[in-house]
Amino acid sequence: MRNAREFNFDGLVGPSHNYAGLSFGNVASFSNVRSASNPRLAALQGLAKMRDLAARGFAQAVMPPQARPNFRLLRSLGFSGTDADVLAQAWRDAPVILSCAWSAAPMWTANAATVSPSADTRDGRVHFTAANLNNKLHRSEEHVQATRTLRAIFANHEHFVVHDPLPATPAFGDEGAANHTRFAANHGAAGVEFFVYGRVEFDPSAPFPKKYPARQTLEASQAVARLHGLDPSRTVFAAQNPDVIDQGVFHNDVIAVGNANVLFYHEAAFADEAATIDALRRSVAGVGAEFLPVRVDGGMVPVTDAVASYLFNSQLLSKPDGKMALLVPHECRENVAVANYLAGLVASGGPIDELLEFDLRQSMRNGGGPACLRLRVALTDDQASAMHGGVIMTEALYAQLVEWVGKHYRDHVEPKDLADPQLAIECTTALEALERILGLPGLYDFS
């Protein structure tokens, strides 16, 4: 066992942050379709969270935004001419496709990749597989820049492996770390990797949701586990409850979150709750830890309240005293059932004894909470030294990024602005400056 820390790589909200309502099955995203957004406020809210966690001693880093609009997507679909021509044609003839090209969804880096730390992998390196996100057009090309970004930050092949995404076919629908978590005595110890899937491509008899799509397949989860060289005896696969998918639980991280030896979950999260908890308990015991499930009864917090507040799309953070803090959005305090539950939770004497609350309304209105915004990467001291250090959150970087946001971000974006070629120019200019701030020249392909 080696000393290791968990770094949270939070997605930095991009200058084109907008509410397109493209994600069928994501209730919050759909309910705010075509309303005005505030990119400047969204970025500052995210940066405030990063700064505060870094100040509290948690390892915090920045995941750069992706370039928008995606002119490659638009041109591949037949729009031609100058960039201004392309935007005008798409606005006139296919506004939904134009919205897809401007998608703000890459801010949710929990979908960027699945990550396995070196303590779990056969070759002793940290493995990343960029998620193909092939269930939605607006997310289906994110893996191109996600892979490019991960390979820029984790370029040292002695310590890191960044795999290509799985084949972009329904059989291997992969949504990344939003359906994956890890349990261990500590971040440097051998652990149990837990994959949750919504459907089984090659078994028509397996349960599946009737209203909303199941985005993660068992086949994809199994393929990622093979790519990462995981030990089958320390890998658990579980089916998500199809009924909660149909209530807006589009990823497992909307209904459950885990950290170290704790799983905080709703009783309706899994298709077979008893079998899932038993498998995790046995597997976690096999790595020398006591599994501690924290079960939320549906009578106390109905699924509808869990989805509305994003109670489970929170961050579980290990504190130096051995207890855990739960980082929640403001919406949890505003929901009576959830607020009452949380008050009892921290007073219960269980493993979670502190709440951290943040204003992330710009992200929440677009369909993602605290857990969506971060990709967890457990790194040893040597691995942390080997990654690109320019993305680690410090007071100096925070000040630079706040100044950058103030210079380059609008405070109001409406749907009609997506046809504005000036917004596209502003976004490119902003990201060129960001490459310099983060010390990542050539991070973006603006051709």
Short mmCIF file of C-alpha atoms in Angstrom, two decimals:
data_model
loop_
_atom_site.label_atom_id
_atom_site.label_comp_id
_atom_site.label_asym_id
_atom_site.label_seq_id
_atom_site.Cartn_x
_atom_site.Cartn_y
_atom_site.Cartn_z
CA MET A 1 0.00 0.00 0.00
CA ARG A 2 1.31 3.44 -0.96
CA ASN A 3 0.27 6.89 0.16
CA ALA A 4 -2.25 8.32 -2.27
CA ARG A 5 -4.65 11.23 -2.45
CA GLU A 6 -7.85 11.58 -4.40
CA PHE A 7 -7.74 14.54 -6.77
CA ASN A 8 -11.06 15.96 -7.88
CA PHE A 9 -10.81 17.32 -11.42
CA ASP A 10 -13.70 19.75 -11.71
CA GLY A 11 -14.99 20.80 -15.10
CA LEU A 12 -14.44 24.49 -15.71
CA VAL A 13 -17.65 25.85 -17.22
CA GLY A 14 -17.03 27.17 -20.72
CA PRO A 15 -17.78 30.66 -22.09
CA SER A 16 -20.71 29.36 -24.16
CA HIS A 17 -22.62 27.87 -21.20
CA ASN A 18 -26.25 27.59 -22.30
CA TYR A 19 -29.47 25.73 -21.58
CA ALA A 20 -30.38 23.67 -24.63
CA GLY A 21 -32.48 20.96 -22.93
CA LEU A 22 -30.96 18.28 -25.14
CA SER A 23 -30.80 15.43 -22.64
CA PHE A 24 -33.99 13.37 -22.73
CA GLY A 25 -34.22 11.57 -19.41
CA ASN A 26 -32.53 14.40 -17.47
CA VAL A 27 -35.48 16.15 -15.82
CA ALA A 28 -33.62 19.30 -14.76
CA SER A 29 -32.07 19.78 -18.18
CA PHE A 30 -35.40 19.32 -19.94
CA SER A 31 -37.29 21.68 -17.62
CA ASN A 32 -34.97 24.63 -18.32
CA VAL A 33 -34.82 24.28 -22.08
CA ARG A 34 -34.19 27.46 -24.02
CA SER A 35 -34.01 29.75 -20.99
CA ALA A 36 -31.27 32.36 -20.63
CA SER A 37 -28.01 31.33 -18.95
CA ASN A 38 -25.19 33.23 -17.26
CA PRO A 39 -21.83 31.74 -18.30
CA ARG A 40 -19.84 34.13 -16.12
CA LEU A 41 -21.77 33.26 -12.97
CA ALA A 42 -21.67 29.54 -13.81
CA ALA A 43 -17.87 29.57 -14.10
CA LEU A 44 -17.44 31.61 -10.93
CA GLN A 45 -19.71 29.27 -8.96
CA GLY A 46 -17.64 26.29 -10.04
CA LEU A 47 -14.35 28.04 -9.32
CA ALA A 48 -15.55 29.03 -5.85
CA LYS A 49 -16.22 25.38 -5.05
CA MET A 50 -12.77 24.35 -6.31
CA ARG A 51 -11.03 27.09 -4.35
CA ASP A 52 -12.88 26.31 -1.13
CA LEU A 53 -12.11 22.59 -1.28
CA ALA A 54 -8.45 23.28 -2.03
CA ALA A 55 -8.33 25.66 0.94
CA ARG A 56 -9.77 22.90 3.15
CA GLY A 57 -6.88 20.64 2.18
CA PHE A 58 -8.54 18.48 -0.45
CA ALA A 59 -6.58 17.80 -3.64
CA GLN A 60 -8.31 19.85 -6.33
CA ALA A 61 -7.60 20.36 -10.02
CA VAL A 62 -9.23 21.91 -13.08
CA MET A 63 -10.49 20.13 -16.19
CA PRO A 64 -10.48 22.66 -19.06
CA PRO A 65 -13.70 23.24 -21.01
CA GLN A 66 -14.14 21.94 -24.53
CA ALA A 67 -14.14 24.21 -27.57
CA ARG A 68 -17.56 25.30 -28.73
CA PRO A 69 -19.22 25.50 -31.16
CA ASN A 70 -18.25 22.16 -32.65
CA PHE A 71 -17.77 23.25 -36.25
CA ARG A 72 -16.47 19.80 -37.17
CA LEU A 73 -19.84 18.31 -36.25
CA LEU A 74 -21.76 20.96 -38.19
CA ARG A 75 -19.61 20.62 -41.31
CA SER A 76 -19.83 16.82 -41.18
CA LEU A 77 -23.62 17.20 -41.37
CA GLY A 78 -23.55 19.28 -44.54
CA PHE A 79 -23.36 22.89 -43.39
CA SER A 80 -20.69 24.75 -45.39
CA GLY A 81 -19.05 28.09 -46.14
CA THR A 82 -17.46 30.40 -43.61
CA ASP A 83 -17.99 29.81 -39.92
CA ALA A 84 -20.62 32.56 -39.97
CA ASP A 85 -22.33 30.84 -42.91
CA VAL A 86 -22.36 27.51 -41.08
CA LEU A 87 -23.97 29.05 -37.99
CA ALA A 88 -26.58 30.90 -40.04
CA GLN A 89 -27.52 27.82 -42.06
CA ALA A 90 -27.82 25.63 -38.98
CA TRP A 91 -29.88 28.26 -37.11
CA ARG A 92 -32.25 28.49 -40.05
CA ASP A 93 -32.53 24.83 -41.04
CA ALA A 94 -31.65 22.73 -37.99
CA PRO A 95 -31.62 24.71 -34.72
CA VAL A 96 -31.54 21.54 -32.60
CA ILE A 97 -28.36 20.40 -34.35
CA LEU A 98 -26.91 23.86 -33.79
CA SER A 99 -27.69 23.51 -30.09
CA CYS A 100 -25.90 20.16 -30.08
CA ALA A 101 -22.81 21.85 -31.53
CA TRP A 102 -22.89 24.41 -28.68
CA SER A 103 -23.58 21.85 -25.93
CA ALA A 104 -22.37 22.84 -22.46
CA ALA A 105 -22.43 19.23 -21.24
CA PRO A 106 -18.62 18.67 -21.15
CA MET A 107 -18.58 20.69 -17.91
CA TRP A 108 -19.72 17.47 -16.21
CA THR A 109 -16.41 15.66 -16.08
CA ALA A 110 -17.87 12.66 -14.26
CA ASN A 111 -18.79 11.64 -17.80
CA ALA A 112 -15.35 12.30 -19.27
CA ALA A 113 -13.86 8.91 -18.41
CA THR A 114 -13.68 5.94 -16.07
CA VAL A 115 -10.56 5.93 -13.90
CA SER A 116 -8.85 3.01 -12.15
CA PRO A 117 -5.97 3.83 -9.78
CA SER A 118 -2.70 1.94 -9.90
CA ALA A 119 -3.51 -0.06 -6.76
CA ASP A 120 -6.22 -1.88 -8.75
CA THR A 121 -4.64 -2.41 -12.16
CA ARG A 122 -2.57 -5.31 -13.41
CA ASP A 123 0.33 -3.17 -14.64
CA GLY A 124 0.41 -0.78 -11.68
CA ARG A 125 -0.44 2.30 -13.73
CA VAL A 126 -3.44 4.63 -13.54
CA HIS A 127 -5.88 3.77 -16.35
CA PHE A 128 -8.38 6.09 -18.02
CA THR A 129 -10.98 5.20 -20.64
CA ALA A 130 -12.71 8.16 -22.22
CA ALA A 131 -16.48 7.64 -22.31
CA ASN A 132 -18.03 7.40 -25.77
CA LEU A 133 -21.34 8.97 -24.60
CA ASN A 134 -22.99 7.65 -27.73
CA ASN A 135 -26.55 7.84 -26.40
CA LYS A 136 -26.89 11.55 -27.25
CA LEU A 137 -25.72 13.44 -30.33
CA HIS A 138 -24.67 16.49 -28.33
CA ARG A 139 -22.30 14.37 -26.22
CA SER A 140 -21.16 11.81 -28.77
CA GLU A 141 -18.06 13.77 -29.86
CA GLU A 142 -16.91 14.85 -26.40
CA HIS A 143 -14.54 11.88 -26.22
CA VAL A 144 -12.29 13.44 -28.90
CA GLN A 145 -11.29 16.41 -26.74
CA ALA A 146 -11.62 14.45 -23.49
CA THR A 147 -9.00 11.97 -24.71
CA ARG A 148 -6.80 14.81 -25.95
CA THR A 149 -7.06 16.61 -22.61
CA LEU A 150 -6.39 13.52 -20.50
CA ARG A 151 -3.34 12.67 -22.60
CA ALA A 152 -2.03 16.21 -22.18
CA ILE A 153 -2.42 16.20 -18.39
CA PHE A 154 -1.40 12.56 -17.85
CA ALA A 155 1.28 12.29 -20.52
CA ASN A 156 3.82 10.22 -18.56
CA HIS A 157 3.46 6.66 -19.90
CA GLU A 158 5.40 5.24 -16.97
CA HIS A 159 2.50 6.15 -14.71
CA PHE A 160 -0.58 6.62 -16.90
CA VAL A 161 -2.53 4.91 -19.68
CA VAL A 162 -5.30 6.78 -21.51
CA HIS A 163 -7.33 4.36 -23.62
CA ASP A 164 -9.40 5.21 -26.64
CA PRO A 165 -13.16 5.13 -26.07
CA LEU A 166 -15.14 1.97 -26.65
CA PRO A 167 -16.76 1.42 -30.08
CA ALA A 168 -19.57 3.94 -30.60
CA THR A 169 -22.34 1.39 -30.93
CA PRO A 170 -25.37 0.86 -28.64
CA ALA A 171 -23.89 -2.38 -27.30
CA PHE A 172 -21.07 -0.41 -25.66
CA GLY A 173 -22.85 2.69 -24.44
CA ASP A 174 -20.46 4.16 -21.85
CA GLU A 175 -21.13 7.19 -19.66
CA GLY A 176 -17.92 7.15 -17.64
CA ALA A 177 -17.46 7.61 -13.90
CA ALA A 178 -21.10 8.64 -13.39
CA ASN A 179 -21.79 4.89 -13.23
CA HIS A 180 -18.60 3.83 -11.45
CA THR A 181 -17.17 4.14 -7.98
CA ARG A 182 -14.49 2.53 -5.86
CA PHE A 183 -14.30 1.20 -2.32
CA ALA A 184 -11.11 0.70 -0.29
CA ALA A 185 -9.69 1.22 3.17
CA ASN A 186 -7.95 4.31 1.80
CA HIS A 187 -7.09 5.79 -1.58
CA GLY A 188 -3.71 4.04 -1.77
CA ALA A 189 -4.95 0.56 -0.86
CA ALA A 190 -6.18 -2.13 -3.21
CA GLY A 191 -9.88 -1.57 -3.79
CA VAL A 192 -13.14 -2.87 -5.20
CA GLU A 193 -14.38 -1.23 -8.38
CA PHE A 194 -18.15 -1.00 -8.69
CA PHE A 195 -19.86 -0.63 -12.08
CA VAL A 196 -23.58 0.07 -12.42
CA TYR A 197 -25.37 -0.48 -15.72
CA GLY A 198 -28.85 0.27 -16.99
CA ARG A 199 -29.35 -2.42 -19.60
CA VAL A 200 -27.82 -5.54 -21.14
CA GLU A 201 -27.43 -5.39 -24.91
CA PHE A 202 -27.01 -9.11 -25.53
CA ASP A 203 -29.73 -10.34 -23.18
CA PRO A 204 -33.20 -9.23 -24.34
CA SER A 205 -34.76 -10.76 -21.23
CA ALA A 206 -32.87 -8.42 -18.88
CA PRO A 207 -34.98 -5.63 -17.32
CA PHE A 208 -34.83 -2.19 -18.95
CA PRO A 209 -36.62 1.14 -18.51
CA LYS A 210 -39.76 1.88 -20.54
CA LYS A 211 -39.81 5.70 -20.62
CA TYR A 212 -36.24 7.00 -20.60
CA PRO A 213 -33.12 5.45 -22.14
CA ALA A 214 -30.64 3.38 -20.15
CA ARG A 215 -27.33 4.88 -21.18
CA GLN A 216 -24.80 2.45 -19.67
CA THR A 217 -24.59 -1.17 -20.78
CA LEU A 218 -23.19 -4.13 -18.89
CA GLU A 219 -21.07 -4.91 -21.93
CA ALA A 220 -19.40 -1.48 -21.77
CA SER A 221 -18.66 -1.79 -18.05
CA GLN A 222 -17.13 -5.23 -18.54
CA ALA A 223 -14.98 -3.97 -21.44
CA VAL A 224 -13.62 -1.09 -19.35
CA ALA A 225 -12.77 -3.49 -16.53
CA ARG A 226 -10.83 -5.67 -18.99
CA LEU A 227 -9.00 -2.70 -20.52
CA HIS A 228 -7.93 -1.53 -17.07
CA GLY A 229 -6.67 -4.96 -16.05
CA LEU A 230 -8.90 -5.23 -13.00
CA ASP A 231 -9.02 -8.32 -10.81
CA PRO A 232 -12.42 -10.02 -11.33
CA SER A 233 -12.56 -10.92 -7.65
CA ARG A 234 -12.43 -7.21 -6.81
CA THR A 235 -14.90 -6.02 -9.45
CA VAL A 236 -18.66 -5.85 -8.90
CA PHE A 237 -21.31 -5.22 -11.57
CA ALA A 238 -24.86 -4.29 -10.59
CA ALA A 239 -28.03 -3.42 -12.49
CA GLN A 240 -29.63 -0.06 -11.91
CA ASN A 241 -33.33 -0.14 -11.03
CA PRO A 242 -35.12 0.50 -14.35
CA ASP A 243 -38.04 2.09 -12.52
CA VAL A 244 -35.87 4.90 -11.13
CA ILE A 245 -34.33 5.52 -14.57
CA ASP A 246 -37.89 6.24 -15.68
CA GLN A 247 -38.15 8.76 -12.83
CA GLY A 248 -35.18 10.78 -14.09
CA VAL A 249 -32.23 8.86 -12.62
CA PHE A 250 -30.26 8.89 -15.87
CA HIS A 251 -26.96 7.95 -14.17
CA ASN A 252 -26.23 5.99 -11.01
CA ASP A 253 -24.64 9.08 -9.46
CA VAL A 254 -28.12 10.64 -9.28
CA ILE A 255 -29.21 7.92 -6.80
CA ALA A 256 -25.98 6.72 -5.09
CA VAL A 257 -22.47 7.92 -4.24
CA GLY A 258 -19.56 6.04 -2.68
CA ASN A 259 -16.22 6.86 -1.10
CA ALA A 260 -13.62 4.78 0.78
CA ASN A 261 -15.73 2.14 2.55
CA VAL A 262 -19.07 4.02 2.49
CA LEU A 263 -21.96 3.76 0.03
CA PHE A 264 -24.64 6.44 0.41
CA TYR A 265 -27.61 5.25 -1.59
CA HIS A 266 -31.38 5.27 -1.99
CA GLU A 267 -33.21 2.02 -1.30
CA ALA A 268 -34.57 2.06 -4.88
CA ALA A 269 -31.17 2.53 -6.56
CA PHE A 270 -30.52 -1.05 -7.65
CA ALA A 271 -32.57 -3.71 -9.39
CA ASP A 272 -31.65 -6.19 -6.62
CA GLU A 273 -30.68 -4.21 -3.54
CA ALA A 274 -29.96 -7.15 -1.25
CA ALA A 275 -27.73 -8.97 -3.75
CA THR A 276 -25.85 -5.78 -4.62
CA ILE A 277 -25.12 -4.84 -1.01
CA ASP A 278 -24.11 -8.42 -0.18
CA ALA A 279 -21.70 -8.60 -3.13
CA LEU A 280 -20.11 -5.29 -2.14
CA ARG A 281 -19.83 -6.29 1.51
CA ARG A 282 -18.05 -9.54 0.63
CA SER A 283 -15.74 -7.92 -1.91
CA VAL A 284 -14.80 -4.99 0.33
CA ALA A 285 -14.08 -7.39 3.19
CA GLY A 286 -11.70 -9.15 0.81
CA VAL A 287 -9.54 -6.01 0.61
CA GLY A 288 -9.46 -5.63 4.38
CA ALA A 289 -12.13 -2.99 4.89
CA GLU A 290 -15.53 -2.95 6.57
CA PHE A 291 -18.25 -1.96 4.11
CA LEU A 292 -20.60 0.71 5.52
CA PRO A 293 -23.80 1.19 3.53
CA VAL A 294 -25.86 4.27 4.40
CA ARG A 295 -29.36 3.48 3.13
CA VAL A 296 -31.96 6.19 2.56
CA ASP A 297 -35.53 4.97 2.92
CA GLY A 298 -38.00 6.04 0.25
CA GLY A 299 -40.49 6.94 2.97
CA MET A 300 -38.12 9.64 4.20
CA VAL A 301 -36.86 10.84 0.81
CA PRO A 302 -38.96 9.86 -2.22
CA VAL A 303 -37.11 9.39 -5.49
CA THR A 304 -38.75 12.54 -6.86
CA ASP A 305 -37.21 14.60 -4.04
CA ALA A 306 -33.83 12.93 -4.50
CA VAL A 307 -33.88 13.87 -8.20
CA ALA A 308 -35.17 17.40 -7.61
CA SER A 309 -32.52 18.17 -4.98
CA TYR A 310 -29.70 16.02 -6.38
CA LEU A 311 -29.12 14.70 -2.87
CA PHE A 312 -27.07 11.77 -4.14
CA ASN A 313 -25.27 13.76 -6.84
CA SER A 314 -23.13 15.02 -4.01
CA GLN A 315 -19.49 14.51 -3.12
CA LEU A 316 -18.38 12.26 -0.28
CA LEU A 317 -15.03 13.51 0.98
CA SER A 318 -12.71 11.79 3.46
CA LYS A 319 -11.56 14.06 6.28
CA PRO A 320 -8.35 13.73 8.33
CA ASP A 321 -10.35 12.67 11.40
CA GLY A 322 -11.61 9.56 9.59
CA LYS A 323 -15.13 10.88 9.14
CA MET A 324 -16.67 12.13 5.91
CA ALA A 325 -18.18 15.37 4.68
CA LEU A 326 -21.06 15.41 2.21
CA LEU A 327 -20.90 18.27 -0.29
CA VAL A 328 -24.42 19.17 -1.43
CA PRO A 329 -26.02 21.89 -3.55
CA HIS A 330 -28.25 24.60 -2.04
CA GLU A 331 -31.28 22.79 -3.44
CA CYS A 332 -30.93 20.16 -0.70
CA ARG A 333 -31.63 22.76 1.96
CA GLU A 334 -34.65 24.04 0.04
CA ASN A 335 -36.31 20.61 -0.18
CA VAL A 336 -38.07 19.92 3.14
CA ALA A 337 -37.80 16.13 3.04
CA VAL A 338 -34.12 16.21 2.06
CA ALA A 339 -33.22 18.94 4.58
CA ASN A 340 -34.87 17.00 7.40
CA TYR A 341 -33.11 13.81 6.38
CA LEU A 342 -29.69 15.49 6.23
CA ALA A 343 -30.13 17.05 9.67
CA GLY A 344 -30.68 13.58 11.09
CA LEU A 345 -27.84 12.08 9.06
CA VAL A 346 -25.08 14.32 10.44
CA ALA A 347 -26.40 13.89 14.00
CA SER A 348 -26.69 10.10 13.74
CA GLY A 349 -23.14 9.22 14.74
CA GLY A 350 -22.54 7.50 11.40
CA PRO A 351 -19.61 7.99 9.04
CA ILE A 352 -21.01 11.24 7.53
CA ASP A 353 -20.90 14.00 10.13
CA GLU A 354 -20.55 17.27 8.18
CA LEU A 355 -22.39 19.04 5.36
CA LEU A 356 -20.71 21.39 2.92
CA GLU A 357 -23.17 23.45 0.91
CA PHE A 358 -22.49 25.30 -2.35
CA ASP A 359 -24.43 27.44 -4.77
CA LEU A 360 -24.22 25.65 -8.12
CA ARG A 361 -27.53 26.77 -9.57
CA GLN A 362 -26.20 27.38 -13.08
CA SER A 363 -25.03 23.76 -13.25
CA MET A 364 -28.08 22.41 -11.46
CA ARG A 365 -30.47 24.11 -13.88
CA ASN A 366 -28.64 22.42 -16.75
CA GLY A 367 -28.98 19.01 -15.13
CA GLY A 368 -25.79 18.38 -13.15
CA GLY A 369 -24.80 18.73 -9.50
CA PRO A 370 -21.54 18.56 -7.50
CA ALA A 371 -20.75 14.94 -8.40
CA CYS A 372 -21.36 15.56 -12.10
CA LEU A 373 -18.80 18.35 -12.06
CA ARG A 374 -15.87 16.25 -10.90
CA LEU A 375 -13.73 13.33 -12.07
CA ARG A 376 -11.98 11.50 -9.22
CA VAL A 377 -8.38 10.43 -9.77
CA ALA A 378 -6.48 8.70 -6.95
CA LEU A 379 -2.75 9.39 -7.30
CA THR A 380 0.37 8.45 -5.36
CA ASP A 381 2.89 11.17 -4.63
CA ASP A 382 5.03 10.10 -7.59
CA GLN A 383 2.04 10.07 -9.92
CA ALA A 384 0.90 13.48 -8.75
CA SER A 385 4.37 14.81 -9.50
CA ALA A 386 4.30 13.18 -12.95
CA MET A 387 1.06 14.77 -14.10
CA HIS A 388 0.88 18.28 -15.55
CA GLY A 389 0.91 20.59 -12.53
CA GLY A 390 -0.57 23.63 -14.24
CA VAL A 391 -4.12 22.39 -13.61
CA ILE A 392 -3.81 22.03 -9.82
CA MET A 393 -5.97 24.59 -8.02
CA THR A 394 -4.02 27.14 -6.02
CA GLU A 395 -4.82 30.66 -4.86
CA ALA A 396 -2.72 32.01 -7.72
CA LEU A 397 -4.49 29.91 -10.34
CA TYR A 398 -7.87 30.82 -8.87
CA ALA A 399 -7.08 34.53 -9.17
CA GLN A 400 -5.91 34.09 -12.76
CA LEU A 401 -9.01 32.18 -13.74
CA VAL A 402 -11.39 34.65 -12.09
CA GLU A 403 -9.72 37.47 -14.02
CA TRP A 404 -9.89 35.39 -17.22
CA VAL A 405 -13.61 34.71 -16.75
CA GLY A 406 -14.29 38.38 -16.11
CA LYS A 407 -12.51 39.32 -19.32
CA HIS A 408 -13.91 36.69 -21.69
CA TYR A 409 -17.34 35.52 -20.45
CA ARG A 410 -20.74 37.00 -21.16
CA ASP A 411 -23.26 37.26 -18.33
CA HIS A 412 -26.25 36.48 -20.53
CA VAL A 413 -26.69 33.92 -23.32
CA GLU A 414 -30.02 33.21 -25.00
CA PRO A 415 -30.81 30.59 -27.67
CA LYS A 416 -30.62 33.19 -30.45
CA ASP A 417 -27.02 33.98 -29.45
CA LEU A 418 -25.95 30.56 -30.72
CA ALA A 419 -26.27 31.96 -34.25
CA ASP A 420 -23.93 34.86 -33.40
CA PRO A 421 -20.50 34.38 -35.03
CA GLN A 422 -19.06 36.87 -32.56
CA LEU A 423 -19.81 34.50 -29.66
CA ALA A 424 -17.85 31.78 -31.47
CA ILE A 425 -14.90 34.15 -31.89
CA GLU A 426 -15.07 35.12 -28.21
CA CYS A 427 -15.02 31.46 -27.18
CA THR A 428 -11.94 30.70 -29.29
CA THR A 429 -10.12 33.76 -27.97
CA ALA A 430 -10.91 32.71 -24.39
CA LEU A 431 -9.60 29.18 -24.84
CA GLU A 432 -6.42 30.38 -26.53
CA ALA A 433 -5.78 32.47 -23.42
CA LEU A 434 -6.62 29.49 -21.18
CA GLU A 435 -4.00 27.34 -22.90
CA ARG A 436 -1.41 29.88 -21.77
CA ILE A 437 -2.75 30.13 -18.21
CA LEU A 438 -2.72 26.35 -17.71
CA GLY A 439 0.56 25.83 -19.56
CA LEU A 440 -1.02 23.51 -22.11
CA PRO A 441 -0.12 24.85 -25.55
CA GLY A 442 -1.91 23.03 -28.37
CA LEU A 443 -4.59 21.66 -26.05
CA TYR A 444 -7.26 22.59 -28.58
CA ASP A 445 -7.45 21.90 -32.29
CA PHE A 446 -8.99 25.07 -33.69
CA SER A 447 -8.58 24.01 -37.32
#
